[in-house]
GROMACS .gro file of C-alpha atoms in nm:
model
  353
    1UNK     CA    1   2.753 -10.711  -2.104
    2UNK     CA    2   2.678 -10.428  -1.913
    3UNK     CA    3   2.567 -10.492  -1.536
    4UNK     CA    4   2.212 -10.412  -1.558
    5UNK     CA    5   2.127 -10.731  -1.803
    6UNK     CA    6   2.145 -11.056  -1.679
    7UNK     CA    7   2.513 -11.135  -1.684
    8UNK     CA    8   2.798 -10.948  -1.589
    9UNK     CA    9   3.145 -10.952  -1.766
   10UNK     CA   10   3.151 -11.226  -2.009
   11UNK     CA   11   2.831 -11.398  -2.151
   12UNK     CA   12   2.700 -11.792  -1.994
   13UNK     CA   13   2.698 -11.870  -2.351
   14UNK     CA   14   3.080 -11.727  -2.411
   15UNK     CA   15   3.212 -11.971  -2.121
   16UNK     CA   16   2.968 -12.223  -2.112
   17UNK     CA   17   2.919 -12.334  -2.496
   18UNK     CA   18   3.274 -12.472  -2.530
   19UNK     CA   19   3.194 -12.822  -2.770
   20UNK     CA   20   3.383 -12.842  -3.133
   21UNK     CA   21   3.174 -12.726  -3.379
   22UNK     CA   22   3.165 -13.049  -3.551
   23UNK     CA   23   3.118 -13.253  -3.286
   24UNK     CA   24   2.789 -13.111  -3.255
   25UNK     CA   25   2.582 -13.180  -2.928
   26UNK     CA   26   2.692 -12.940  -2.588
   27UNK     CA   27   2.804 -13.176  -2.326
   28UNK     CA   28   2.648 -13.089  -2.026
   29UNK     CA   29   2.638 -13.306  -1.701
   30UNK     CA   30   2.475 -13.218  -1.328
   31UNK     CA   31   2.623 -13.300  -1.072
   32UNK     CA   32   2.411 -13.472  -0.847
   33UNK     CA   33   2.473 -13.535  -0.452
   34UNK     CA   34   2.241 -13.615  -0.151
   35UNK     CA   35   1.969 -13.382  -0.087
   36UNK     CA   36   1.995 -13.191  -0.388
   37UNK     CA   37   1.651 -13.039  -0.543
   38UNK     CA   38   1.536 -13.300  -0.814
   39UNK     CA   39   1.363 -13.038  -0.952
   40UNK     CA   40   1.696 -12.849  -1.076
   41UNK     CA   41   1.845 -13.185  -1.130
   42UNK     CA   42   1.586 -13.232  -1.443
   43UNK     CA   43   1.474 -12.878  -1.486
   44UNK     CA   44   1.777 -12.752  -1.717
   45UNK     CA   45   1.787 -13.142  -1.889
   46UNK     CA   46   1.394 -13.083  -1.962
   47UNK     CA   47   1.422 -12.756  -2.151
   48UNK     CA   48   1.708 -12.838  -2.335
   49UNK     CA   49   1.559 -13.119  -2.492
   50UNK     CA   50   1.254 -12.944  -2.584
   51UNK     CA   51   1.479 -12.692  -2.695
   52UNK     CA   52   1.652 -12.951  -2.912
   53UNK     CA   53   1.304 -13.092  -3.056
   54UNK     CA   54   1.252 -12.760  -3.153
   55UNK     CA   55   1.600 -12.694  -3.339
   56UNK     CA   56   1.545 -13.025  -3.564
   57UNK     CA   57   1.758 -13.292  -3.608
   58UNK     CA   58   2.009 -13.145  -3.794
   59UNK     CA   59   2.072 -12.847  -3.508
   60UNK     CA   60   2.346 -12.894  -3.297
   61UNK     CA   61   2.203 -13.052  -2.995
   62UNK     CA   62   2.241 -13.084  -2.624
   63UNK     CA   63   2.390 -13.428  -2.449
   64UNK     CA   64   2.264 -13.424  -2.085
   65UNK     CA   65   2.430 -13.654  -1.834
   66UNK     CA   66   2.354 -13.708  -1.403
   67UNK     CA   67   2.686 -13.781  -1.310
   68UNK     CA   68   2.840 -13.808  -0.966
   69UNK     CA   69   3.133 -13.931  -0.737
   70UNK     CA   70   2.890 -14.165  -0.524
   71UNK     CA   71   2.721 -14.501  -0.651
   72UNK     CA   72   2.413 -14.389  -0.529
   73UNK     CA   73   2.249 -14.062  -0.526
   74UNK     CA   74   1.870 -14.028  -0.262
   75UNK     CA   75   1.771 -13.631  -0.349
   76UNK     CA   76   1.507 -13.434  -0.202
   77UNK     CA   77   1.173 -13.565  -0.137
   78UNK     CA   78   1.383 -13.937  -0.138
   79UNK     CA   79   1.390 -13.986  -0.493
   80UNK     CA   80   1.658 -14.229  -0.607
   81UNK     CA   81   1.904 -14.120  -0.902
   82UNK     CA   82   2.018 -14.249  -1.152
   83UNK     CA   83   2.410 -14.133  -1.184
   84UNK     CA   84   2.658 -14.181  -1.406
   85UNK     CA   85   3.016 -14.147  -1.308
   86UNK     CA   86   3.183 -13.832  -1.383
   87UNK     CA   87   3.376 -13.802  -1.688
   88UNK     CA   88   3.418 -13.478  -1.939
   89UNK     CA   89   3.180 -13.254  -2.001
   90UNK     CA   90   3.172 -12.915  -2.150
   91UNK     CA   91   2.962 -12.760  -1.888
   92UNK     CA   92   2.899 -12.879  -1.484
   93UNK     CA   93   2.579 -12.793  -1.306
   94UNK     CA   94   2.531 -12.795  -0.939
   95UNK     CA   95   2.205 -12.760  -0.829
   96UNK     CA   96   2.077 -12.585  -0.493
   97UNK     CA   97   1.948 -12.771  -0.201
   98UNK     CA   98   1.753 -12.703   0.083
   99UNK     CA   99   1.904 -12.427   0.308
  100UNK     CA  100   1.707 -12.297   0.604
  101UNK     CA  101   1.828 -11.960   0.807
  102UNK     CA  102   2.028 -12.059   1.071
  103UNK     CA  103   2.080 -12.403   0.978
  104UNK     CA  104   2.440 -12.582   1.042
  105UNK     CA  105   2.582 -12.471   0.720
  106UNK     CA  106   2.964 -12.619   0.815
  107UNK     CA  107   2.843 -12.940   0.863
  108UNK     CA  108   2.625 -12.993   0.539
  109UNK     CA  109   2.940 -12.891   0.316
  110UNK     CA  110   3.168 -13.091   0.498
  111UNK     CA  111   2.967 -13.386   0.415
  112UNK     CA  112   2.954 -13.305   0.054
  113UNK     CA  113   3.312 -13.315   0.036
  114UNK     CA  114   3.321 -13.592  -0.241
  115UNK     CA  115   3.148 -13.293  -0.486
  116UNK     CA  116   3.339 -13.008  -0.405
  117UNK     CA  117   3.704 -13.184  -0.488
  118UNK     CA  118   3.504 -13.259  -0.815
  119UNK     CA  119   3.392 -12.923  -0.866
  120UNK     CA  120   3.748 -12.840  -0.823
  121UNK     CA  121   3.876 -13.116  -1.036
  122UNK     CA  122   3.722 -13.002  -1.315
  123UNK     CA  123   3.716 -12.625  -1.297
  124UNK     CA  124   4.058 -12.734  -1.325
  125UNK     CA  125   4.028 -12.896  -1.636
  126UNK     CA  126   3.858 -12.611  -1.812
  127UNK     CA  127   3.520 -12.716  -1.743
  128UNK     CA  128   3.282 -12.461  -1.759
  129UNK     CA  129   3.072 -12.421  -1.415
  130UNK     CA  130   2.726 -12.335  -1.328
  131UNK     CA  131   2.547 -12.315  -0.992
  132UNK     CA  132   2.198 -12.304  -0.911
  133UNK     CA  133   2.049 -12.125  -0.615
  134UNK     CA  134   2.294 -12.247  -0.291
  135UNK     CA  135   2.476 -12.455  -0.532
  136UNK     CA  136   2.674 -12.137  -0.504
  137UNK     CA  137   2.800 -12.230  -0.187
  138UNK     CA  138   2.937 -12.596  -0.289
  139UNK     CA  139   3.145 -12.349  -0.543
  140UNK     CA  140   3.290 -12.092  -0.301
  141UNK     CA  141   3.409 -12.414  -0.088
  142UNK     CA  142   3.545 -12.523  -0.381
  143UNK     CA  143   3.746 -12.155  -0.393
  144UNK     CA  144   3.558 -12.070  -0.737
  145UNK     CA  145   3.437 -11.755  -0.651
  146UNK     CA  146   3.704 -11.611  -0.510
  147UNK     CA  147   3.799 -11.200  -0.693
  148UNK     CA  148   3.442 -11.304  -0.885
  149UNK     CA  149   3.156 -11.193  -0.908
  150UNK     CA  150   2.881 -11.389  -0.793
  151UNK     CA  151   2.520 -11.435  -0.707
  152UNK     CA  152   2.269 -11.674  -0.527
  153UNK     CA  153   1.929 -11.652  -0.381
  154UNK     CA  154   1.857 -11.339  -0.226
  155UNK     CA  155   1.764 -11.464   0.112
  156UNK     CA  156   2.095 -11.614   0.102
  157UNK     CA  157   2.344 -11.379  -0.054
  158UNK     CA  158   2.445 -11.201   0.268
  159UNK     CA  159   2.534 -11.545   0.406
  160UNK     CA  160   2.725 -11.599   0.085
  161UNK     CA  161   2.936 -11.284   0.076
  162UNK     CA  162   3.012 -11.356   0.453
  163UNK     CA  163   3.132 -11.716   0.453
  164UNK     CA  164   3.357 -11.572   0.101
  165UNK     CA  165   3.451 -11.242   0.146
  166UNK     CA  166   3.680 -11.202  -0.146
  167UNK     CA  167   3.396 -11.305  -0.379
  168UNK     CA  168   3.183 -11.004  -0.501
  169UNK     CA  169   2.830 -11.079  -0.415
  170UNK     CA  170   2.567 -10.922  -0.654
  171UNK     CA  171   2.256 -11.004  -0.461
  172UNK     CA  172   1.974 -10.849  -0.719
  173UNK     CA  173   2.163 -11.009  -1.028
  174UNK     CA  174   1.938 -11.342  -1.098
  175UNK     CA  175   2.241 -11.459  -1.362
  176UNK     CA  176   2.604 -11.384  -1.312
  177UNK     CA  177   2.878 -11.489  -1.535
  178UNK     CA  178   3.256 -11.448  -1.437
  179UNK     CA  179   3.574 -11.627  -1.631
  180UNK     CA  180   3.407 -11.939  -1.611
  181UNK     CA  181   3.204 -11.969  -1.338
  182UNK     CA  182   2.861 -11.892  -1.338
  183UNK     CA  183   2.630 -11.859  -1.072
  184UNK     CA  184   2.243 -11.827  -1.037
  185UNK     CA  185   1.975 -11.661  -0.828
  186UNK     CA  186   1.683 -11.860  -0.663
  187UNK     CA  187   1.528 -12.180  -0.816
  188UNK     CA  188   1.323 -12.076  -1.078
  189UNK     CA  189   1.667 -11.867  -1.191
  190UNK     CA  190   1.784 -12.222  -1.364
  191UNK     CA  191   1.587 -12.153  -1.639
  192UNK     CA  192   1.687 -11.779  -1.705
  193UNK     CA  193   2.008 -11.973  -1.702
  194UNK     CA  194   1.901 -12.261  -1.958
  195UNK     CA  195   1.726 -11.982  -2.174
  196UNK     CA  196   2.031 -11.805  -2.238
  197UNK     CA  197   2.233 -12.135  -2.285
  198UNK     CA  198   1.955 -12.239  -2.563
  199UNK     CA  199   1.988 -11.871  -2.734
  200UNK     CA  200   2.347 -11.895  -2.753
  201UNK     CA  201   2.396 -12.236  -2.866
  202UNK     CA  202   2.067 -12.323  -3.087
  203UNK     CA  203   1.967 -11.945  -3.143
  204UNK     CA  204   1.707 -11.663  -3.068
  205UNK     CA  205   1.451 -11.787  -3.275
  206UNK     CA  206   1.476 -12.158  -3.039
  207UNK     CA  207   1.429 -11.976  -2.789
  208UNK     CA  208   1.220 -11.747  -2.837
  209UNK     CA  209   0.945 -12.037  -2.914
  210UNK     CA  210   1.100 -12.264  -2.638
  211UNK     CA  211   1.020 -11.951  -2.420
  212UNK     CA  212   0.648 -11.943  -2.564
  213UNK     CA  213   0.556 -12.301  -2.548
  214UNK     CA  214   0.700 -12.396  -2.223
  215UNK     CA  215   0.519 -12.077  -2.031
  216UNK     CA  216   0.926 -11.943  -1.929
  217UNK     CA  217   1.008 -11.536  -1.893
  218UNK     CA  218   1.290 -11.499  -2.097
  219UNK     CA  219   1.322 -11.128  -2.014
  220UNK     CA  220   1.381 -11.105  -1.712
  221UNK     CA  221   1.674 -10.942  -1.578
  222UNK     CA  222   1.642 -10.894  -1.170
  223UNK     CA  223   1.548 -11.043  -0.863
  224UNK     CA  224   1.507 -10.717  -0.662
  225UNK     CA  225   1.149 -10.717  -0.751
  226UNK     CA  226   1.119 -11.120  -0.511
  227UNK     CA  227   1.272 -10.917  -0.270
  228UNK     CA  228   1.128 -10.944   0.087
  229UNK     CA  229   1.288 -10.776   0.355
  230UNK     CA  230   1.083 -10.892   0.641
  231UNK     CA  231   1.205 -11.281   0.557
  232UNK     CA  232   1.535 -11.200   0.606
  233UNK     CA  233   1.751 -11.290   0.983
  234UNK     CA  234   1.745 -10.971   1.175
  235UNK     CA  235   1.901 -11.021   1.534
  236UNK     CA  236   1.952 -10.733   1.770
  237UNK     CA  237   1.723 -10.519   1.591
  238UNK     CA  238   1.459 -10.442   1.824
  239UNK     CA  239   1.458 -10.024   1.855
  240UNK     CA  240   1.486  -9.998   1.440
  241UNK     CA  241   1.197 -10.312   1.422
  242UNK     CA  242   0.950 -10.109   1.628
  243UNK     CA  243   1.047  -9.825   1.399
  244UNK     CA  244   0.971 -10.027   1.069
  245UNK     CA  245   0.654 -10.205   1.211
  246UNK     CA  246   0.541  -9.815   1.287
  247UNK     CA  247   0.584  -9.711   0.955
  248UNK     CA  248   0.470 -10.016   0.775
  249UNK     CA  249   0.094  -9.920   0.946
  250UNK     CA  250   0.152  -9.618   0.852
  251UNK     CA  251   0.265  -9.581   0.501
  252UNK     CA  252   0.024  -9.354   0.331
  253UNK     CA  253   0.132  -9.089   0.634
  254UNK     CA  254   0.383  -8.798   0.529
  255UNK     CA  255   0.738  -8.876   0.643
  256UNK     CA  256   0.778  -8.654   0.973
  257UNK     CA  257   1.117  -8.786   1.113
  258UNK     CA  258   1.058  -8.531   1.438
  259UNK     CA  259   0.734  -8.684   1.523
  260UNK     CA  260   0.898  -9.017   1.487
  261UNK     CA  261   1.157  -8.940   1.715
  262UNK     CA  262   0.870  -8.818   1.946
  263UNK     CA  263   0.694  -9.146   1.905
  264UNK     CA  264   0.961  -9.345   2.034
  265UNK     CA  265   1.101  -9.048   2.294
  266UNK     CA  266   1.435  -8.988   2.134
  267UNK     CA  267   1.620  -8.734   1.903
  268UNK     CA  268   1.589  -8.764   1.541
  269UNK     CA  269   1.997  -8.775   1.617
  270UNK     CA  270   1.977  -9.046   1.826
  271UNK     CA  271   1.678  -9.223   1.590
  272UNK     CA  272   1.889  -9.161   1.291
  273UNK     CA  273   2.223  -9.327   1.435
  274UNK     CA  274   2.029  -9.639   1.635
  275UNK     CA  275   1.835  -9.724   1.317
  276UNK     CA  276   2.100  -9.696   1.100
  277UNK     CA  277   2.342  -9.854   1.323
  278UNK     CA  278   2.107 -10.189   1.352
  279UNK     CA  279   1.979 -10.152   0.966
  280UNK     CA  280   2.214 -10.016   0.739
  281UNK     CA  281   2.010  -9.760   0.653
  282UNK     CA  282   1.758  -9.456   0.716
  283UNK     CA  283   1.403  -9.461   0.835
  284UNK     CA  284   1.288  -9.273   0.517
  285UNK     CA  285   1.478  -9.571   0.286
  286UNK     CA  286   1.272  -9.821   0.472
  287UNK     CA  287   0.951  -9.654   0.426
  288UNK     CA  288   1.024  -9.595   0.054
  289UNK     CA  289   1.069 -10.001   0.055
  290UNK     CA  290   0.835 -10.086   0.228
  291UNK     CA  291   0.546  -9.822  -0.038
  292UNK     CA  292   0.729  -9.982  -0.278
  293UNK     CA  293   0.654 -10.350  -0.194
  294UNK     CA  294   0.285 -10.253  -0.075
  295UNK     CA  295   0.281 -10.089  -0.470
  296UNK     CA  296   0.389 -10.396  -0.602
  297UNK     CA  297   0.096 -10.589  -0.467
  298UNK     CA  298  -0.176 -10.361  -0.530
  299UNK     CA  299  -0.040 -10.352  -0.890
  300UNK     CA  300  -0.037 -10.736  -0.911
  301UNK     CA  301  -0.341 -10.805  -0.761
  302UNK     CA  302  -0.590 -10.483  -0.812
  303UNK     CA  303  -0.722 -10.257  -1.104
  304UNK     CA  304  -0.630  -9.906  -0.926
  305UNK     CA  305  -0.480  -9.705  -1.133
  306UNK     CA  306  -0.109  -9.585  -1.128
  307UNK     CA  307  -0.222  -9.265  -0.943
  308UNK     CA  308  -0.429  -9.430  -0.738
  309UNK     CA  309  -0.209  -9.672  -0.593
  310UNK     CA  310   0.047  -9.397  -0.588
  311UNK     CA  311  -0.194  -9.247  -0.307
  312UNK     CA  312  -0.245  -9.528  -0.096
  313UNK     CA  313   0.138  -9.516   0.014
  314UNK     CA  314   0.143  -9.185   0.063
  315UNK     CA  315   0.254  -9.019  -0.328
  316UNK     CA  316   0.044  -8.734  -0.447
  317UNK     CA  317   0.276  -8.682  -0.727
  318UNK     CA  318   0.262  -9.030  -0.978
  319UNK     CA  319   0.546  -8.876  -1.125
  320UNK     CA  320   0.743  -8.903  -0.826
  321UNK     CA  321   0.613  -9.215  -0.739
  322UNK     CA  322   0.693  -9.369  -1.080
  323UNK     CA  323   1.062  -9.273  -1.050
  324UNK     CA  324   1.121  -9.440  -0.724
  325UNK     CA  325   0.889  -9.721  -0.824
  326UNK     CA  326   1.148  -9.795  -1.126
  327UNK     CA  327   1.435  -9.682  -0.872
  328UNK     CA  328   1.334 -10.049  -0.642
  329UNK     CA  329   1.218 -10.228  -0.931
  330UNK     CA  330   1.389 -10.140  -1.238
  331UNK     CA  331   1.022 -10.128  -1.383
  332UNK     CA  332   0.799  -9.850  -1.438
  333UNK     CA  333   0.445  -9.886  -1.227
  334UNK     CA  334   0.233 -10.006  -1.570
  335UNK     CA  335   0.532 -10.214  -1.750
  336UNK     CA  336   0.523 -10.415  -1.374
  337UNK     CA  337   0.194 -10.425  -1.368
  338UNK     CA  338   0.219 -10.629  -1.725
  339UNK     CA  339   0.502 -10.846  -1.574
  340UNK     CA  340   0.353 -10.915  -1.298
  341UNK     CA  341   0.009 -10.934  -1.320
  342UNK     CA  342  -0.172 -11.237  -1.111
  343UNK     CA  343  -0.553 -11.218  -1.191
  344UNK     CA  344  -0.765 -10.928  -1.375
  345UNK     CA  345  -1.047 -10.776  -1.092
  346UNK     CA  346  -1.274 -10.530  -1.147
  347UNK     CA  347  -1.197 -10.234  -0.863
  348UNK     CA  348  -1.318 -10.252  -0.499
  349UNK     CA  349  -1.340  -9.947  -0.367
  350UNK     CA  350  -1.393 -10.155  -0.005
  351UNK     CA  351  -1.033 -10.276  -0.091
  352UNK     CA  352  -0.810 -10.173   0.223
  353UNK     CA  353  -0.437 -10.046   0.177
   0.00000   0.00000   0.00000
């Protein structure tokens, strides 16, 4: 597929739906371990089957399975599993867990060593492999995602492509696919995962109404748009943080990089090279990111229209506003607006920027 849909190189479906055709139901176990979200332990399970009540009896089905290499199995919010041992399976999925920034990362693999030499074990074997969110990380311990490509949660990917550097990190993908392995953006990204296993192995028209009666997206194809700059660690950043917290109150303003430089009592030379040094980046491409993200919410959340909001971050010209809107976005301003949409208001012309 190409790399703006939700998989790159092969399909999920292509590695993942691997039972005889006779045989009938997709053997699918997760692979549960301490601390793991229960909610991606059963999420997948759950829409399968209602994906398989949907297909009829006579549809090949799914057979879900919580297996594990421990007896006993406490996951988040202490809730005791019920685990099977692990046998074959078609297709393995590790969930995510909790992982807070700056938390001891080495430590909470090490003790999870048990499911990574499974992992292994039956990558090995031929098993097809799936993360969810951080799962990814149990999987490049396990040396999966080494020369693939990969993604996990956004706030996590940079961690990701630094602890495995020969993995190729694709941190706005929210489904990647490589020989075998596939990996998964943030939580809710389990079920852009499930949806596509359910079109490939019941059908579009299953999923399409598994889609419609359980209330899941089915189209979605990035997690750029969850992206949120200001959550992410930022250490020895203070001259371009004053910068960005300037423009942020600022961003209706016309760019003027030599009265920023003024503001802050250095060259636009030296502004350019300090900022970029700590960011990455310019000035300008923070400011267009950070109009874009303020767009985003006013289109969400408030009837202005397109031209409107286009204003109130500093765009005269809609036109040009659209482009770069769809540039961060991969939407157009009204197409996101349908997406996204939280509540309908009527306009408040009190409503601040």
């Amino acid at each position: 597929m190409a790399e703006t849909t939700r998989h790159t190189g092969e399909s999920a479906g292509e590695d993942a739906v691997r039972a005889d055709a006779d045989a009938g139901a997709l053997r699918i176990g997760i692979l549960a371990y301490p601390e793991c979200f229960a909610s991606e332990v059963f999420g997948v399970p759950d829409l399968l089957t209602m994906a398989g009540h949907i297909a009829g009896p006579d549809a090949p089905g799914y057979g879900v399975t919580v297996v594990s290499p421990r007896r006993r199995v406490v996951a988040s919010g202490g809730a005791v599993l019920d685990v099977r041992p692990l046998r074959e399976v078609d297709v393995l999925v590790v969930p995510g867990f909790e992982l807070r920034l700056n938390a001891d990362l080495d430590e909470r693999l090490a003790r999870l060593a048990p499911e990574i030499a499974a992992i292994r074990a039956q990558a090995a074997a031929g098993t097809a492999v799936v993360s969810l969110c951080v799962g990814a990380f149990l999987l490049a311990e396990a040396g999966l995602l080494d020369r693939r490509r990969a993604t996990t949660s956004w706030l996590h990917a940079g961690e990701l492509a630094r602890r495995c550097p020969e993995a190729d990190v694709r941190p706005e993908h929210l489904v990647v696919t490589d020989t075998g392995v596939t990996t998964t953006a943030a939580f809710s990204a389990m079920y852009d995962f499930a949806m596509d296993l359910i079109r490939r192995h019941s059908g579009a028209g299953v999923a399409r109404t598994t889609a419609r009666l359980t209330l899941v997206d089915d189209a979605r194809t990035s997690q750029t748009p969850y992206v949120d700059p200001r959550l992410l660690p930022q250490p020895g950043r203070e001259f371009s943080q004053r910068v960005m917290r300037r423009l942020d109150q600022n961003l209706a303003e016309r760019y003027d990089l030599a009265a920023l430089a003024d503001a802050f009592r250095v060259s636009t030379r030296t502004l350019l090279r300090r900022f970029g040094e700590e960011t990455g980046h310019s000035p300008l491409a923070h400011l267009q990111a950070s109009r874009v993200r303020r767009a985003r919410h006013l289109l969400e959340t408030t009837d202005r229209t397109v031209a409107a909001v286009a204003a109130a971050v500093g765009y005269q010209d809609p036109g040009t506003f659209a482009t770069l809107f769809a540039r961060h976005t991969g939407h157009r301003p009204s197409a996101y607006r349908t997406a996204f949409r939280r509540t309908a208001r009527t306009p408040d012309p009190n409503d601040g920027v």
